[in-house]
């Protein structure tokens, strides 16, 4: 393929040549020729298909495409061609539009052919080994590396990363593998080999086909795990339908050779000496050969899927065509536990199995019966005798099985039909309201169903059955219907009983006892011969349905009560104020007053929810006892159950809140603040330790006393107890407080909080004790110290030392942190620091004043001495 070059001179500049009409016309004709040539080549290449069914044909096709398109592409890059295109673009841009489209197609298809040829060439070595390698062991070694290379192509290629490209290519590989295996397992030569070699070759071929599929799915997983967004989700049927079918053929061939091996060892060596009649021996030899190698006369290729039906017929004939020895071996080995057909009962199934074995050997022995000489020979007599012995054993086996079954059925069936319809799942007969674990079970013996099934199959076998067994078998549908309905009814009953707790069982004692009375009829009176089973099921179902409805209604009310109790239990009784101005926390009194105020608001909501519970219980009373008094004797235990639940909820409410408050105390989040102050001669907290502890204890007590608002119910009712006048001026209200406050859990939490508060205050005290290093500022008797100094009249250096000390104290105090966070308390040290500084400054002022007075006194004394000296002169 060569492009026709223009004949005009193109040595001048592009802009100049683009203005010459003759040059432009010549170049246009040339460009049209190029366009036609390239279009034709592209069209021809796109029409081509691989020549062959294997994968190498596809690689060769892409190489041819690449070579053809490369020749055109290289020519289009020539300087002369590029200048032609530039001149045409300069002269008539609209003319080059179609040519540019064709050149764009050329580039696209060339890049595709180049990419495909490059990546597929990495597979060529593996594919050549696959198509030309000797033996299936070579194929097996090639498959893993081939699929790994295909995985890399899928990940890296720009074109073979799509189903449209990869699936057909995988189908070609699958075809190649199947053809190679088919050539290795050549039936024309396979049956001429010894059995061991044939079995080995078949096994290797089967393993190779299975390895192809296994390696494929392994590669699918590797593609997913590689992080690629494009997975191998191909049509498995198109890839493996043929190879899977060939696997099944290989398995059939292996089974055939396995049987052939057994027959060769058992039968053939002795047949030669059975008779001198060559025709008879040949006939029997031919029959045995058909059993051994049924493939030698095949007129079709069994490895082709379209011949599957023909192959199935051949295999089925082979499997049925077994000899007496093998059948006898099967019979003896499985005599005690014979294999049964699906849904066959034990006895009829064993008889059917025995008859099927007898039928299978009948065909094989027919040849011996047709050949008189064979029958007259010693070997023929032995074969026939063997056949008669085996069939006799089978007949005796069948007769014994049948006789024992008939005797058992006639004896047991009347007794089984007298069984009660239901049985207790517990040995006791206490009322259900007392023992919730007591349940009922269906008392339909599996042996009845077995006798029914045996009867049906015995009649199919042509054996006479007992009249009662036949009658029961005719009633099978009725018994099946009864047992299914009874199972459903009992399932509903047990589910209903599981739904109810002890309190609800006591509440519905009358209804449960009524249901028990009805169910007991199935346990005491009704048998499988009774005519009232259907009516019994209807009555039980209706009674259970009514009780189910009532239980569901009670559960809905219980859920409402539980919801209110859950809301009460989850209430937060310790709501804390937010910090003021960011870092400033409220004072202790303000903090605890806020908590108490918020508790009062919460109590109103809690009491409102609690007060709604009796109305819900009265609704239960209305549905169960048909009254609405709130004091029905039938609900006394139910009222007590819920009152106990309320006590548990209130106890948990207090315990959880005290636990939360304790956790707040221990947390390093300041919520309130106290001040450190100097109250000479001691450094104390404001409020002091005892006041803080008292406020904390009061807050705990306030939390517990919340339960005083929950008034107890009168005994046997859900009505709140009215206030009781103990004395003329004393009224007592019965609430949950007395019980909750004495709960060990509540006491434990209260003690724990007290201990933690005391530890916290002790920690704060240790912090304050660090300031005692300055206690001489306020503990020393300032007047006495000044009087002593005035009397001693020390030199100025002594005063300087004292002043330096107090100045140092003043500076040190400014360096101390003024805020100390200890768990939930913020300690403000600024008042204490200020007091220490004021004391130090007071000492400095007093010392300065004394020093001034002493200096003034000395000055006056000096003046007097000066005056005396002057006058003396």
PDB file of N, CA and C in Angstrom, residues 678 771 773-780 782 786 799 801-814 831-849:
ATOM      1  N   UNK A 678      -8.789  34.981 104.148  1.00  0.00           N
ATOM      2  CA  UNK A 678      -8.002  35.031 105.373  1.00  0.00           C
ATOM      3  C   UNK A 678      -8.898  35.511 106.494  1.00  0.00           C
ATOM      4  N   UNK A 771      -0.249  28.246 101.932  1.00  0.00           N
ATOM      5  CA  UNK A 771      -0.155  29.695 102.220  1.00  0.00           C
ATOM      6  C   UNK A 771       0.231  29.964 103.670  1.00  0.00           C
ATOM      7  N   UNK A 773       2.888  29.506 104.993  1.00  0.00           N
ATOM      8  CA  UNK A 773       4.263  29.995 105.077  1.00  0.00           C
ATOM      9  C   UNK A 773       4.304  31.493 105.374  1.00  0.00           C
ATOM     10  N   UNK A 774       3.163  32.163 105.087  1.00  0.00           N
ATOM     11  CA  UNK A 774       3.100  33.610 105.358  1.00  0.00           C
ATOM     12  C   UNK A 774       2.322  33.928 106.636  1.00  0.00           C
ATOM     13  N   UNK A 775       2.062  32.906 107.487  1.00  0.00           N
ATOM     14  CA  UNK A 775       1.164  33.143 108.609  1.00  0.00           C
ATOM     15  C   UNK A 775       1.721  34.114 109.640  1.00  0.00           C
ATOM     16  N   UNK A 776       3.071  34.363 109.626  1.00  0.00           N
ATOM     17  CA  UNK A 776       3.611  35.326 110.575  1.00  0.00           C
ATOM     18  C   UNK A 776       3.139  36.741 110.283  1.00  0.00           C
ATOM     19  N   UNK A 777       2.637  36.968 109.088  1.00  0.00           N
ATOM     20  CA  UNK A 777       2.135  38.296 108.752  1.00  0.00           C
ATOM     21  C   UNK A 777       0.919  38.655 109.600  1.00  0.00           C
ATOM     22  N   UNK A 778       0.115  37.651 109.929  1.00  0.00           N
ATOM     23  CA  UNK A 778      -1.086  37.949 110.706  1.00  0.00           C
ATOM     24  C   UNK A 778      -1.107  37.317 112.100  1.00  0.00           C
ATOM     25  N   UNK A 779      -0.228  36.363 112.303  1.00  0.00           N
ATOM     26  CA  UNK A 779      -0.179  35.760 113.631  1.00  0.00           C
ATOM     27  C   UNK A 779       0.730  36.526 114.597  1.00  0.00           C
ATOM     28  N   UNK A 780       1.762  37.227 114.091  1.00  0.00           N
ATOM     29  CA  UNK A 780       2.694  37.988 114.967  1.00  0.00           C
ATOM     30  C   UNK A 780       1.986  39.200 115.558  1.00  0.00           C
ATOM     31  N   UNK A 782       1.979  42.656 116.056  1.00  0.00           N
ATOM     32  CA  UNK A 782       2.670  43.776 115.399  1.00  0.00           C
ATOM     33  C   UNK A 782       3.087  44.848 116.416  1.00  0.00           C
ATOM     34  N   UNK A 786       6.911  46.143 117.181  1.00  0.00           N
ATOM     35  CA  UNK A 786       7.306  47.545 116.954  1.00  0.00           C
ATOM     36  C   UNK A 786       7.839  48.169 118.235  1.00  0.00           C
ATOM     37  N   UNK A 799      16.184  47.465 109.754  1.00  0.00           N
ATOM     38  CA  UNK A 799      14.906  47.854 109.150  1.00  0.00           C
ATOM     39  C   UNK A 799      14.889  47.480 107.667  1.00  0.00           C
ATOM     40  N   UNK A 801      16.358  44.950 106.218  1.00  0.00           N
ATOM     41  CA  UNK A 801      16.125  43.509 106.088  1.00  0.00           C
ATOM     42  C   UNK A 801      14.637  43.191 106.226  1.00  0.00           C
ATOM     43  N   UNK A 802      13.995  43.800 107.250  1.00  0.00           N
ATOM     44  CA  UNK A 802      12.568  43.552 107.431  1.00  0.00           C
ATOM     45  C   UNK A 802      11.774  44.037 106.222  1.00  0.00           C
ATOM     46  N   UNK A 803      12.095  45.215 105.759  1.00  0.00           N
ATOM     47  CA  UNK A 803      11.344  45.755 104.600  1.00  0.00           C
ATOM     48  C   UNK A 803      11.554  44.899 103.358  1.00  0.00           C
ATOM     49  N   UNK A 804      12.803  44.419 103.149  1.00  0.00           N
ATOM     50  CA  UNK A 804      13.067  43.564 101.993  1.00  0.00           C
ATOM     51  C   UNK A 804      12.253  42.259 102.062  1.00  0.00           C
ATOM     52  N   UNK A 805      12.103  41.718 103.278  1.00  0.00           N
ATOM     53  CA  UNK A 805      11.326  40.496 103.444  1.00  0.00           C
ATOM     54  C   UNK A 805       9.870  40.705 103.017  1.00  0.00           C
ATOM     55  N   UNK A 806       9.258  41.788 103.493  1.00  0.00           N
ATOM     56  CA  UNK A 806       7.849  42.022 103.178  1.00  0.00           C
ATOM     57  C   UNK A 806       7.652  42.377 101.708  1.00  0.00           C
ATOM     58  N   UNK A 807       8.636  43.037 101.131  1.00  0.00           N
ATOM     59  CA  UNK A 807       8.556  43.327  99.693  1.00  0.00           C
ATOM     60  C   UNK A 807       8.643  42.019  98.882  1.00  0.00           C
ATOM     61  N   UNK A 808       9.489  41.099  99.357  1.00  0.00           N
ATOM     62  CA  UNK A 808       9.601  39.787  98.680  1.00  0.00           C
ATOM     63  C   UNK A 808       8.283  39.029  98.762  1.00  0.00           C
ATOM     64  N   UNK A 809       7.653  39.074  99.924  1.00  0.00           N
ATOM     65  CA  UNK A 809       6.357  38.412 100.085  1.00  0.00           C
ATOM     66  C   UNK A 809       5.349  38.977  99.094  1.00  0.00           C
ATOM     67  N   UNK A 810       5.337  40.289  98.991  1.00  0.00           N
ATOM     68  CA  UNK A 810       4.391  40.936  98.074  1.00  0.00           C
ATOM     69  C   UNK A 810       4.618  40.482  96.631  1.00  0.00           C
ATOM     70  N   UNK A 811       5.872  40.365  96.231  1.00  0.00           N
ATOM     71  CA  UNK A 811       6.175  39.922  94.866  1.00  0.00           C
ATOM     72  C   UNK A 811       5.820  38.442  94.664  1.00  0.00           C
ATOM     73  N   UNK A 812       6.130  37.598  95.657  1.00  0.00           N
ATOM     74  CA  UNK A 812       5.837  36.165  95.538  1.00  0.00           C
ATOM     75  C   UNK A 812       4.345  35.912  95.359  1.00  0.00           C
ATOM     76  N   UNK A 813       3.559  36.640  96.132  1.00  0.00           N
ATOM     77  CA  UNK A 813       2.113  36.413  96.080  1.00  0.00           C
ATOM     78  C   UNK A 813       1.570  36.673  94.680  1.00  0.00           C
ATOM     79  N   UNK A 814       2.131  37.634  93.993  1.00  0.00           N
ATOM     80  CA  UNK A 814       1.636  37.946  92.635  1.00  0.00           C
ATOM     81  C   UNK A 814       1.939  36.818  91.644  1.00  0.00           C
ATOM     82  N   UNK A 831      -8.904  36.523  96.677  1.00  0.00           N
ATOM     83  CA  UNK A 831      -9.133  37.198  97.961  1.00  0.00           C
ATOM     84  C   UNK A 831      -8.028  36.896  98.971  1.00  0.00           C
ATOM     85  N   UNK A 832      -7.548  35.644  98.999  1.00  0.00           N
ATOM     86  CA  UNK A 832      -6.490  35.288  99.936  1.00  0.00           C
ATOM     87  C   UNK A 832      -5.195  35.995  99.563  1.00  0.00           C
ATOM     88  N   UNK A 833      -4.860  36.000  98.286  1.00  0.00           N
ATOM     89  CA  UNK A 833      -3.629  36.667  97.851  1.00  0.00           C
ATOM     90  C   UNK A 833      -3.672  38.154  98.183  1.00  0.00           C
ATOM     91  N   UNK A 834      -4.830  38.760  97.959  1.00  0.00           N
ATOM     92  CA  UNK A 834      -4.979  40.186  98.262  1.00  0.00           C
ATOM     93  C   UNK A 834      -4.806  40.447  99.749  1.00  0.00           C
ATOM     94  N   UNK A 835      -5.367  39.561 100.599  1.00  0.00           N
ATOM     95  CA  UNK A 835      -5.246  39.737 102.056  1.00  0.00           C
ATOM     96  C   UNK A 835      -3.797  39.611 102.496  1.00  0.00           C
ATOM     97  N   UNK A 836      -3.060  38.653 101.907  1.00  0.00           N
ATOM     98  CA  UNK A 836      -1.651  38.482 102.256  1.00  0.00           C
ATOM     99  C   UNK A 836      -0.863  39.716 101.865  1.00  0.00           C
ATOM    100  N   UNK A 837      -1.120  40.237 100.663  1.00  0.00           N
ATOM    101  CA  UNK A 837      -0.423  41.443 100.224  1.00  0.00           C
ATOM    102  C   UNK A 837      -0.738  42.627 101.136  1.00  0.00           C
ATOM    103  N   UNK A 838      -1.993  42.757 101.521  1.00  0.00           N
ATOM    104  CA  UNK A 838      -2.376  43.864 102.398  1.00  0.00           C
ATOM    105  C   UNK A 838      -1.667  43.759 103.736  1.00  0.00           C
ATOM    106  N   UNK A 839      -1.568  42.553 104.279  1.00  0.00           N
ATOM    107  CA  UNK A 839      -0.844  42.384 105.551  1.00  0.00           C
ATOM    108  C   UNK A 839       0.623  42.752 105.403  1.00  0.00           C
ATOM    109  N   UNK A 840       1.247  42.315 104.293  1.00  0.00           N
ATOM    110  CA  UNK A 840       2.660  42.640 104.076  1.00  0.00           C
ATOM    111  C   UNK A 840       2.850  44.146 103.942  1.00  0.00           C
ATOM    112  N   UNK A 841       1.949  44.763 103.183  1.00  0.00           N
ATOM    113  CA  UNK A 841       2.057  46.218 103.018  1.00  0.00           C
ATOM    114  C   UNK A 841       1.850  46.940 104.359  1.00  0.00           C
ATOM    115  N   UNK A 842       0.926  46.409 105.197  1.00  0.00           N
ATOM    116  CA  UNK A 842       0.686  47.018 106.514  1.00  0.00           C
ATOM    117  C   UNK A 842       1.945  46.979 107.370  1.00  0.00           C
ATOM    118  N   UNK A 843       2.648  45.826 107.316  1.00  0.00           N
ATOM    119  CA  UNK A 843       3.913  45.729 108.045  1.00  0.00           C
ATOM    120  C   UNK A 843       4.925  46.737 107.489  1.00  0.00           C
ATOM    121  N   UNK A 844       4.967  46.861 106.213  1.00  0.00           N
ATOM    122  CA  UNK A 844       5.924  47.805 105.611  1.00  0.00           C
ATOM    123  C   UNK A 844       5.595  49.232 106.042  1.00  0.00           C
ATOM    124  N   UNK A 845       4.335  49.591 106.073  1.00  0.00           N
ATOM    125  CA  UNK A 845       3.941  50.945 106.490  1.00  0.00           C
ATOM    126  C   UNK A 845       4.294  51.180 107.950  1.00  0.00           C
ATOM    127  N   UNK A 846       4.011  50.198 108.790  1.00  0.00           N
ATOM    128  CA  UNK A 846       4.298  50.353 110.223  1.00  0.00           C
ATOM    129  C   UNK A 846       5.790  50.479 110.466  1.00  0.00           C
ATOM    130  N   UNK A 847       6.593  49.630 109.788  1.00  0.00           N
ATOM    131  CA  UNK A 847       8.046  49.717 109.945  1.00  0.00           C
ATOM    132  C   UNK A 847       8.587  51.045 109.433  1.00  0.00           C
ATOM    133  N   UNK A 848       8.037  51.478 108.321  1.00  0.00           N
ATOM    134  CA  UNK A 848       8.489  52.777 107.771  1.00  0.00           C
ATOM    135  C   UNK A 848       8.170  53.917 108.717  1.00  0.00           C
ATOM    136  N   UNK A 849       6.984  53.854 109.328  1.00  0.00           N
ATOM    137  CA  UNK A 849       6.589  54.908 110.273  1.00  0.00           C
ATOM    138  C   UNK A 849       7.518  54.904 111.489  1.00  0.00           C
TER     139      UNK A 849
END
